[in-house]
Coordinates of C-alpha atoms in Angstrom, one line a residue:
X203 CA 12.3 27.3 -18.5
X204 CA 11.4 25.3 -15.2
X205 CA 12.4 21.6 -15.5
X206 CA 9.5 19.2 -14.8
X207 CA 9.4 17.5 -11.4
X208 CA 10.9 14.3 -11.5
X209 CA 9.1 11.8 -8.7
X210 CA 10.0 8.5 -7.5
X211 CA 7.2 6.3 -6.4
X212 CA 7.6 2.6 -4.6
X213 CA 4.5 0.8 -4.6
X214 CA 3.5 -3.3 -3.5
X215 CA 1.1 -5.5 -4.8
X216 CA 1.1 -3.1 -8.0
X217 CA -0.1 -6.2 -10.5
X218 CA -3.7 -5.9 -9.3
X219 CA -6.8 -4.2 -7.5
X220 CA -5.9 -1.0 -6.3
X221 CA -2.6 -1.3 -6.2
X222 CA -2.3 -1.7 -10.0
X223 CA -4.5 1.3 -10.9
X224 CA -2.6 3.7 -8.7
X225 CA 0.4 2.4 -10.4
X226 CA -1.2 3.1 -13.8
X227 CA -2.3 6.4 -13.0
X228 CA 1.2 7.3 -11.9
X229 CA 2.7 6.3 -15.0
X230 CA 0.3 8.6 -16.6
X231 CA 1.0 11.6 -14.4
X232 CA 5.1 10.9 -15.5
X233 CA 6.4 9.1 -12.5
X234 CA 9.0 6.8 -12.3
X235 CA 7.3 3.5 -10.8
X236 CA 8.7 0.4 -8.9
X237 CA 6.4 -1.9 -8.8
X238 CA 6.7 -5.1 -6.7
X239 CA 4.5 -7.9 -6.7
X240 CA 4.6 -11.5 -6.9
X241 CA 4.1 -11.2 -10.8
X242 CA 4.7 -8.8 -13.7
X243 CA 2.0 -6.9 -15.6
X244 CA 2.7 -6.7 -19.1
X245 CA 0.2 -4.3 -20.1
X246 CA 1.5 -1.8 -17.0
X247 CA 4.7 -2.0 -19.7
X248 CA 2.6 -0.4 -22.1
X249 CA 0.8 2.1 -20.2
X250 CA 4.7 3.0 -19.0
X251 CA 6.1 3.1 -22.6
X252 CA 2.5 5.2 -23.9
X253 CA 3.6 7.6 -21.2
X254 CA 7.1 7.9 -21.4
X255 CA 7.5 7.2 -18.1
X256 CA 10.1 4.8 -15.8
X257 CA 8.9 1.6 -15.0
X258 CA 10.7 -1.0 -12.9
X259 CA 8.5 -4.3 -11.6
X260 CA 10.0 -6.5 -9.5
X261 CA 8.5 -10.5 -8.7
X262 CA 9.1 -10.3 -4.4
X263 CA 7.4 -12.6 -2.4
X264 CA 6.6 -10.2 0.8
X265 CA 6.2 -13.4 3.1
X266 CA 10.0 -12.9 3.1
X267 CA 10.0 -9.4 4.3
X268 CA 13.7 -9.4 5.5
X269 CA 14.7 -10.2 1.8
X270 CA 12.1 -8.0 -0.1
X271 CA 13.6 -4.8 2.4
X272 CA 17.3 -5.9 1.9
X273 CA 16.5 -5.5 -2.2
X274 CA 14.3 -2.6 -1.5
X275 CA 17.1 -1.1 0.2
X276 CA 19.7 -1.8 -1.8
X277 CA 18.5 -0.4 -4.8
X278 CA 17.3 3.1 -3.3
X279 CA 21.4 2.9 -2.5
X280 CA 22.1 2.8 -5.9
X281 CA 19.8 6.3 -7.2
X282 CA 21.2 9.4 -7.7
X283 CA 20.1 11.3 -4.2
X284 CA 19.7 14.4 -5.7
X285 CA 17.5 13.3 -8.9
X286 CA 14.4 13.1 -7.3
X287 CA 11.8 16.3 -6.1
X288 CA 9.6 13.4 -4.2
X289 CA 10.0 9.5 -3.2
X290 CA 7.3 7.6 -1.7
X291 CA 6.7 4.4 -0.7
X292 CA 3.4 3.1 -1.2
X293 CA 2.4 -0.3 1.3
X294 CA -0.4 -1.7 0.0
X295 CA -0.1 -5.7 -0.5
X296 CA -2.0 -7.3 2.1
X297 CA -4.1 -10.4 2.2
X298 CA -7.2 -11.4 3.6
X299 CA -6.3 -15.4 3.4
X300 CA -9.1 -18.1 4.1
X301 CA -11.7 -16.3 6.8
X302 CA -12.3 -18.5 10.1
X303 CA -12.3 -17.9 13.7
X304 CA -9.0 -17.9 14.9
X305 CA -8.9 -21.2 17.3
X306 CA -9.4 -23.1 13.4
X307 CA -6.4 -20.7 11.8
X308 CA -3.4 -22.9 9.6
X309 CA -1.2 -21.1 11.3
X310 CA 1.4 -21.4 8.5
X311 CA -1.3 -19.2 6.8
X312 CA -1.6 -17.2 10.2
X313 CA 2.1 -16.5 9.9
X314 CA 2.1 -15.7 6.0
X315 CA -0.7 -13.2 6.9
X316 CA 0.6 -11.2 9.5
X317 CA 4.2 -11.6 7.3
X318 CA 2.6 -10.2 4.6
X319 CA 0.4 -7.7 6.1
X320 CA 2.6 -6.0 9.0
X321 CA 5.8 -7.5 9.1
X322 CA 6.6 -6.6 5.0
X323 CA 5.2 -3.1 5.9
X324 CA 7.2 -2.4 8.5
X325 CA 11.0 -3.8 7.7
X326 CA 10.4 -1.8 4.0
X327 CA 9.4 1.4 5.6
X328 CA 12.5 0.9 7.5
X329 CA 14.5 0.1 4.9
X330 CA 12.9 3.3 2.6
X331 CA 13.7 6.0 5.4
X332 CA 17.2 4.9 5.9
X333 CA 18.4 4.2 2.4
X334 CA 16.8 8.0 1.5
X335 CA 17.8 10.0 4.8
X336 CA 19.9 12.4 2.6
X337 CA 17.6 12.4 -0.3
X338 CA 16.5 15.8 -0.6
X339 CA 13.6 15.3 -2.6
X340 CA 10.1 15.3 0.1
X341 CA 9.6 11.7 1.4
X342 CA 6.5 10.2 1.9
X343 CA 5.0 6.7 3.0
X344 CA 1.1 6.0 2.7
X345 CA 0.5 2.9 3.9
X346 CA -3.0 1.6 2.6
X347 CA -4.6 0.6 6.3
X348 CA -8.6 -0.8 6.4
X349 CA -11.8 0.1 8.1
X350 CA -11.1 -3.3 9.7
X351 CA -8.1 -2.2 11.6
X352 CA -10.3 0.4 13.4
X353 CA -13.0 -2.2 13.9
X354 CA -12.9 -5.8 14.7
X355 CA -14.7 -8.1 13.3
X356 CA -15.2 -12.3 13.4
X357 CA -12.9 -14.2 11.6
X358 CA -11.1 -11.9 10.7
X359 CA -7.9 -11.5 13.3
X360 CA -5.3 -11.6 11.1
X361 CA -6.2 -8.6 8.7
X362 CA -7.7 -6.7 11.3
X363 CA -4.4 -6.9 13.8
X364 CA -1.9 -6.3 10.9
X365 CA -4.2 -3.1 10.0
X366 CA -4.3 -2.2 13.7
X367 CA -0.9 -2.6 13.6
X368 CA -0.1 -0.6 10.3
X369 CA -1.9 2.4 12.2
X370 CA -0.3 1.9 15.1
X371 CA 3.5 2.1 14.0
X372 CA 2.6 4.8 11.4
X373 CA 2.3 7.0 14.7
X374 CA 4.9 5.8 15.8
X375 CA 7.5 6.5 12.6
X376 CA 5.6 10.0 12.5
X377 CA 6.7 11.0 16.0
X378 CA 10.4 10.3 14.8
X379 CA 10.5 11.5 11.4
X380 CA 8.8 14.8 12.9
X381 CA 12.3 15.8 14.2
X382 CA 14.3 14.6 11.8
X383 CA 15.6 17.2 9.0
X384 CA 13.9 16.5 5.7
X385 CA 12.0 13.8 8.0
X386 CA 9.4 11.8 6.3
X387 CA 5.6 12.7 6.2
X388 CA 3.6 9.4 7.0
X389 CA -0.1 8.3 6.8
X390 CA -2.1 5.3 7.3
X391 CA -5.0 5.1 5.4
X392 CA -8.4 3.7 4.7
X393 CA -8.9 3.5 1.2
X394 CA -12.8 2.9 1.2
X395 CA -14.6 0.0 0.3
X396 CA -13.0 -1.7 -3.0
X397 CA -14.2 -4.2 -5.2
X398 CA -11.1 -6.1 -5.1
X399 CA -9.8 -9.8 -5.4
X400 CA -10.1 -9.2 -1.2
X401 CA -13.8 -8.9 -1.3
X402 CA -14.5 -12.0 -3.8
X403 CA -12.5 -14.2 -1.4
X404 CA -15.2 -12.9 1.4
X405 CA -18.1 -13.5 -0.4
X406 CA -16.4 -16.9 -1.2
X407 CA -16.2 -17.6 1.8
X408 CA -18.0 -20.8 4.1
X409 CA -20.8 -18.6 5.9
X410 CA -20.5 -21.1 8.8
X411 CA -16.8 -20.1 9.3
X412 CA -17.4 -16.3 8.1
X413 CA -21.1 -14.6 9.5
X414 CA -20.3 -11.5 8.3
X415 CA -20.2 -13.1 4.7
X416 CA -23.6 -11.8 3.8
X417 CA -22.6 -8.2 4.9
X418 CA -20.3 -8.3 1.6
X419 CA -22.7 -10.0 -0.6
X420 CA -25.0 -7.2 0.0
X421 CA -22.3 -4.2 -0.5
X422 CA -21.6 -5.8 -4.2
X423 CA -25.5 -6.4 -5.1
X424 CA -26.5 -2.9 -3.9
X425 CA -23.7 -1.8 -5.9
X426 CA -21.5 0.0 -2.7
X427 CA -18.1 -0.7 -3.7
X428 CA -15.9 1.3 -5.7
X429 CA -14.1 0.5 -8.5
X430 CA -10.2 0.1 -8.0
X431 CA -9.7 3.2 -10.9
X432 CA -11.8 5.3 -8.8
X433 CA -10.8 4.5 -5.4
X434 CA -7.1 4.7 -6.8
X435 CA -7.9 8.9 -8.4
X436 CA -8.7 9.1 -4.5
X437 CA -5.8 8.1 -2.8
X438 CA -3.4 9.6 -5.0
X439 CA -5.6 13.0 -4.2
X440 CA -4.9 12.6 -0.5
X441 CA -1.4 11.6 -1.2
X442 CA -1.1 15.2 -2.9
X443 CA -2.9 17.4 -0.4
X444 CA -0.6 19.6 1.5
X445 CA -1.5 18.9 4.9
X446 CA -0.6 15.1 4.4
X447 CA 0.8 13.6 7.5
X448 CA -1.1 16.1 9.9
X449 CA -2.6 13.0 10.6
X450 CA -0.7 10.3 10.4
X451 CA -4.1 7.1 10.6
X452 CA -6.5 8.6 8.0
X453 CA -9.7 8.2 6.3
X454 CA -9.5 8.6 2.3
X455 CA -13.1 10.2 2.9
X456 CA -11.6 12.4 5.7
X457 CA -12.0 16.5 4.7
X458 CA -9.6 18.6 3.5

């Protein structure tokens, strides 16, 4: 009898939104789950525990990238390499903070954002491919870009440079991983329009420092976003498909 595959899975912000259902429906499918966020989920315990599957949460604040990578790297270090078919690190903690034009930015909160949204990315994918260069399970890192890095819009720098960004260096790491043995298969993608915490703090938001508020007031009363549950089933599906990494800045919606 063929042993079932046994599949490591790294995932941030994974106590809420979207990052909390694809952590749930991981657990399901029998994968063992980190899951680091600023809090632990107590009923993701459960769904673990109903599954019999591994679950490890962690409470890392990701405005301290250089710590959160150092644990991230750390523990990787201390895994069997051989136990694992497939590890992946899932980025997908990000933050849209408190809209405004730029020239009106806190920039303490300018800083936390572009800390939490590119810097954290980064220094753990880093961390990731060197702590499981000699895994030989198949590596993977989906980081969970936005429509918004692809187009720019008002008061919105922050998100939509650290999303830029995301998609930019996800080229970049595929480039080198592409001639590296066992080398990591990498992707940036959009996830689709969510109805998330993110998109409650933009219709929150003061219209005179956000115009495009009403744009996301419209998307939830004409019933356009999808639920995190169902946007998660998707991005686990492209995570699957066998030609992930052909393209290394994706669309969720992109064919197969």
């Amino acid at each position: 009898m063929t042993a079932a595959a046994s599949h490591l899975t790294l995932i941030t912000g994974a106590s809420r939104g979207l990052g909390r259902a694809m952590a749930e429906q991981l657990l399901q499918a029998g994968h063992t789950v980190l899951g680091i966020s600023r809090k632990q989920d107590a009923q993701l315990a459960d769904v673990a525990k109903a599954a019999g599957a591994e679950l490890v949460q962690w409470e890392q604040d990701l405005s301290d990238p250089v710590a959160a990578s150092a644990r991230v790297s750390a523990w990787l270090k201390t895994l069997d390499a051989q136990r694992f078919d497939s590890v992946t690190l899932i980025n997908n903690a990000g933050t849209v903070g408190n809209p405004a034009p730029l020239a009106s930015a806190v920039p303490a909160e300018l800083a936390q954002a572009l800390r939490i949204g590119l810097e954290a990315p980064m220094l753990l994918t880093a961390a990731f491919l060197n702590a499981t260069r000699e895994w030989r399970g198949a590596r993977k890192v989906l980081n969970i870009s936005s429509g918004l890095g692809r187009n720019a819009m008002g008061s919105q720098a922050p998100y939509c440079a650290a999303k830029a960004g995301m998609d930019r260096f996800s080229q970049a790491v595929a480039l080198e991983e592409a001639s590296t043995p066992n080398g990591a298969r990498i992707v940036s993608l959009a996830p689709g329009i969510i109805d998330t915490d993110m998109q409650v703090q933009l219709r929150g938001a003061s219209a005179e420092n956000f115009p495009d508020r009403t744009r996301f007031v419209s998307m939830k009363e004409e019933g356009r976003l999808d639920s995190p549950a169902s946007a998660a089933a998707k991005v686990l599906k492209y995570l699957a498909r066998e030609d992930f990494g052909a393209n290394p800045v994706a669309d969720v919606r992109d064919p197969a």
